[in-house]
Amino acid sequence: MSDEDPAGAWRPFAWFLLRATGFPLSRLLDLADAPPSDGADWEAHLRQSRARLAAELDRDDVAEALFVSNPELADRIASWQRSLAGERRNASDRARERTLLRYLGRFCAKNETTSFFGASALGRFDRVAGAEPLPIADVRGVFVEQWVAQALLTLAAADLAAAGQWKDRPRRAPLTGIDAAGVCSYVARPGEPWFSEALRVDGAVSRALLAAADGTRTRATLIAACEGLASTPEIEPVLSRLESDGFLRPSSRLPNGTADVLEASSDVLRAQPASPARERWLARFTALAALATGFEAARGPRARETEFQAVEDALTSWLGSSPRRHPGSHYASRTAVHEKADRAGRIVGLPAGWADALHAPLTATLDLALAPLVADRLTFRAWFDAQFGRDRELPWGEVCRALDAAGPRFHLAAPPDARALRQAMRGLQSALRQHIEQHLATHGASRPFALPASLIAAQIAPLRALLDQSGVAFSNPDLMPCAAPDGRHAAVLGEAHDQVLLTPSLYPAAPDRDVVLAATRELLSALAAPDRPALVVRRRAAFMAWSPDLGAVALELDADSGQPPDRRAPLAELAIRLTDGGFRFRVTTHAGQRLDVLPLTHGSRTALASRVFPVLPLDLAGWLGGADPDALPRLSLGPLVLHRRRFRVASDAWAHEPRAAISAELLRRAAPDLPRVVFTRPPGEPKPLVIDLANPCALEMLRHEARRAPSLTLIEMLPDPDGLWLCGPGGRHTAELRTVLVRGGGNLPHLLTPNMRPPETEP
């Protein structure tokens, strides 16, 4: 390994996921018609910007994007367009205008919403991006949402049961445990460190029923499996109670993250006895698949509306109600069908040299976050050894409760290495605070501040041996590449996520998805070896939560997994023991097998003990000692931006004036360094709003939000409009990439890049 790639370097998984908007940012900026600072001709400028917004909404691709996002928008658009000819706008017109501007902002500047207007693409670090622009979406796919398939399957089960033709195959519910006394279910109550036992059913019969309920046996065969313990009349009421109290889930309940919900629903029905009712429901699922295919093939807003209406008409007749949910939601998952797309239709790359430039600052940044976690891990081991000793298996929940009760005694257990780590980090915190305070005293917050890389390197170098011995760490932050004007490479560090894998639900339309899934399975297996990788199964409220089988053990938290019973276990039954070789975790699966597992999760505090553990990038403002994040300058480490400039603006300083132009002038007086484009997240707003201060419509929206809050925090858009690197057919797009970086893991060389350097030639 070269000097440029030390043993402690954070190396990325070979694959990344590129997420980008469907429309270039220029679409949003072109709406602007900046008012003069004295307020003259404000209404004329406002009318011009509203007319430009109306013209943008008339474009076929925008109309299609709006329709896919929210089919109910059509009536609001028509009503708002009528207001353009009037002399005045009423409150409803203004509200509709804000809604439309929000959606256009998301299409041009935010990429949480995925569809053809926010497609993703799979990429590799050993590929170099070509100069040609990527299309908005090369491959499209339409999927029926799980919630609507679940509604249909529930009705089908009730229909068959009413005719005496339904044979249920119950399965054990999440967080349902079995012990010597019987069975119990757990809940996570607010403020509690782990799970609380909520309900218990005692007795050997209940234990036997739960142990046999793997989703393959009918009620009759479950009862037969327990007849050695009691008679059928005695077993039936116990089984009924387990069902009514939620210890068992019916076979009509689709597992969380089912990949093909229509096929899975049909499989459940095919397992039922043949009957006219079964055939009728099977035909409906087949018909729904054909309708979804028709919607997928349609192009243009009119054709899509027609095909979408056919889907809704069919579902309305079968469900007896309109197939909609979550009125006003930003996400397309509120409708029965949802679209996702692959941007390029192929594996993409990054600009030559970009990844290599970020290798060193990413390693330093993540090591800063790793050091305090390693100190906690060293302290936890010493505390656990003193509290519980070796080779004693304990429920992880019992350990968590003891940890909370320990209070200061936990930190008193810190060994010398942990104390040295914490002391070194405190010294670095103090030194960085002094540098930042000196910068603020000299230049204020308006000038960006480059963190002293040499100081950080000097502090981290003596700690590297301890960090190298801490196990295998991983992190999966979002990175936003910047096209710096001087040709140098840069990026912004975004939020991190709670899985050690790429987000599968973002690329079901990708042609290469099976290749990257195979690599992901191999990565998880190699990280966890010789144990089984274990992932927490959570309920997903938005988007199609596609969860492929990655060979992992499913630790069910609040949702059912689609894994087979021998790889499915309640998270509440996770157990831990300390051996001479370190901590080991074990679960009892729903099939009754004992498995050694390695939890790969940010949740449940397992990062304190697991030999492979997650690291979240530091919140610099908090880490620096409670510094006000709105008072800091932009902070960067080399070409990596770690903290964007923020501006807290009191609403009474500008938002309550009657004329918007005067408000704009006062806003800039309150925050003179405000860039043209900012983001803000007002109270109650689910996603940040993008605001172009040169656009009177956007300025009105900002003023509306400010009048409902004492102050708003405005965050600079970074990369800014001139720093966007991803080119599409109509201009440059906002984009980010998501990957997994691993520290350590010497057995993964073929899965990780040596550093982040791609070759300098086209593949």
PDB file of N, CA and C in Angstrom, residues 44 56 89 132-133 200 207 301 317 481 483 517 520 543 644 663 713:
ATOM      1  N   ALA A  44     -45.080  45.468 -11.770  1.00  0.00           N
ATOM      2  CA  ALA A  44     -44.713  45.108 -13.139  1.00  0.00           C
ATOM      3  C   ALA A  44     -43.712  43.962 -13.150  1.00  0.00           C
ATOM      4  N   GLU A  56     -43.495  28.420 -17.995  1.00  0.00           N
ATOM      5  CA  GLU A  56     -42.764  27.202 -17.624  1.00  0.00           C
ATOM      6  C   GLU A  56     -43.727  26.052 -17.355  1.00  0.00           C
ATOM      7  N   ARG A  89     -54.810  39.340  -6.829  1.00  0.00           N
ATOM      8  CA  ARG A  89     -54.759  37.924  -6.456  1.00  0.00           C
ATOM      9  C   ARG A  89     -55.357  37.776  -5.070  1.00  0.00           C
ATOM     10  N   GLU A 132     -20.051  14.468 -22.662  1.00  0.00           N
ATOM     11  CA  GLU A 132     -21.407  14.595 -23.182  1.00  0.00           C
ATOM     12  C   GLU A 132     -22.403  14.709 -22.024  1.00  0.00           C
ATOM     13  N   PRO A 133     -23.486  15.470 -22.211  1.00  0.00           N
ATOM     14  CA  PRO A 133     -24.496  15.586 -21.151  1.00  0.00           C
ATOM     15  C   PRO A 133     -25.269  14.286 -20.985  1.00  0.00           C
ATOM     16  N   ARG A 200     -48.105  -9.938  27.479  1.00  0.00           N
ATOM     17  CA  ARG A 200     -47.560 -11.286  27.627  1.00  0.00           C
ATOM     18  C   ARG A 200     -48.685 -12.299  27.626  1.00  0.00           C
ATOM     19  N   ARG A 207     -46.005 -20.661  23.453  1.00  0.00           N
ATOM     20  CA  ARG A 207     -44.629 -20.768  22.974  1.00  0.00           C
ATOM     21  C   ARG A 207     -44.549 -21.668  21.752  1.00  0.00           C
ATOM     22  N   PRO A 301     -47.996  14.642 -21.148  1.00  0.00           N
ATOM     23  CA  PRO A 301     -48.962  14.799 -20.048  1.00  0.00           C
ATOM     24  C   PRO A 301     -50.355  14.278 -20.376  1.00  0.00           C
ATOM     25  N   SER A 317     -63.129   1.014  -8.508  1.00  0.00           N
ATOM     26  CA  SER A 317     -64.194   0.009  -8.584  1.00  0.00           C
ATOM     27  C   SER A 317     -63.887  -1.193  -7.696  1.00  0.00           C
ATOM     28  N   PRO A 481     -20.505  17.158  -5.696  1.00  0.00           N
ATOM     29  CA  PRO A 481     -19.347  17.684  -6.424  1.00  0.00           C
ATOM     30  C   PRO A 481     -19.561  19.127  -6.863  1.00  0.00           C
ATOM     31  N   ALA A 483     -17.980  22.218  -9.462  1.00  0.00           N
ATOM     32  CA  ALA A 483     -17.112  22.594 -10.578  1.00  0.00           C
ATOM     33  C   ALA A 483     -16.499  23.946 -10.242  1.00  0.00           C
ATOM     34  N   LEU A 517     -26.145  -5.185  -6.878  1.00  0.00           N
ATOM     35  CA  LEU A 517     -26.676  -5.923  -5.735  1.00  0.00           C
ATOM     36  C   LEU A 517     -25.780  -7.104  -5.386  1.00  0.00           C
ATOM     37  N   THR A 520     -22.948  -5.697  -3.550  1.00  0.00           N
ATOM     38  CA  THR A 520     -23.358  -5.286  -2.207  1.00  0.00           C
ATOM     39  C   THR A 520     -23.467  -6.494  -1.286  1.00  0.00           C
ATOM     40  N   PHE A 543     -42.163   6.695  -0.632  1.00  0.00           N
ATOM     41  CA  PHE A 543     -41.545   5.998  -1.753  1.00  0.00           C
ATOM     42  C   PHE A 543     -41.748   4.480  -1.650  1.00  0.00           C
ATOM     43  N   ARG A 644     -21.813  24.933   5.491  1.00  0.00           N
ATOM     44  CA  ARG A 644     -22.227  26.022   4.613  1.00  0.00           C
ATOM     45  C   ARG A 644     -22.594  27.258   5.431  1.00  0.00           C
ATOM     46  N   SER A 663     -39.342  45.157   1.524  1.00  0.00           N
ATOM     47  CA  SER A 663     -38.954  43.982   2.295  1.00  0.00           C
ATOM     48  C   SER A 663     -37.654  43.398   1.763  1.00  0.00           C
ATOM     49  N   THR A 713     -33.721  30.858   9.166  1.00  0.00           N
ATOM     50  CA  THR A 713     -32.315  30.658   8.847  1.00  0.00           C
ATOM     51  C   THR A 713     -32.198  30.359   7.360  1.00  0.00           C
TER      52      THR A 713
END
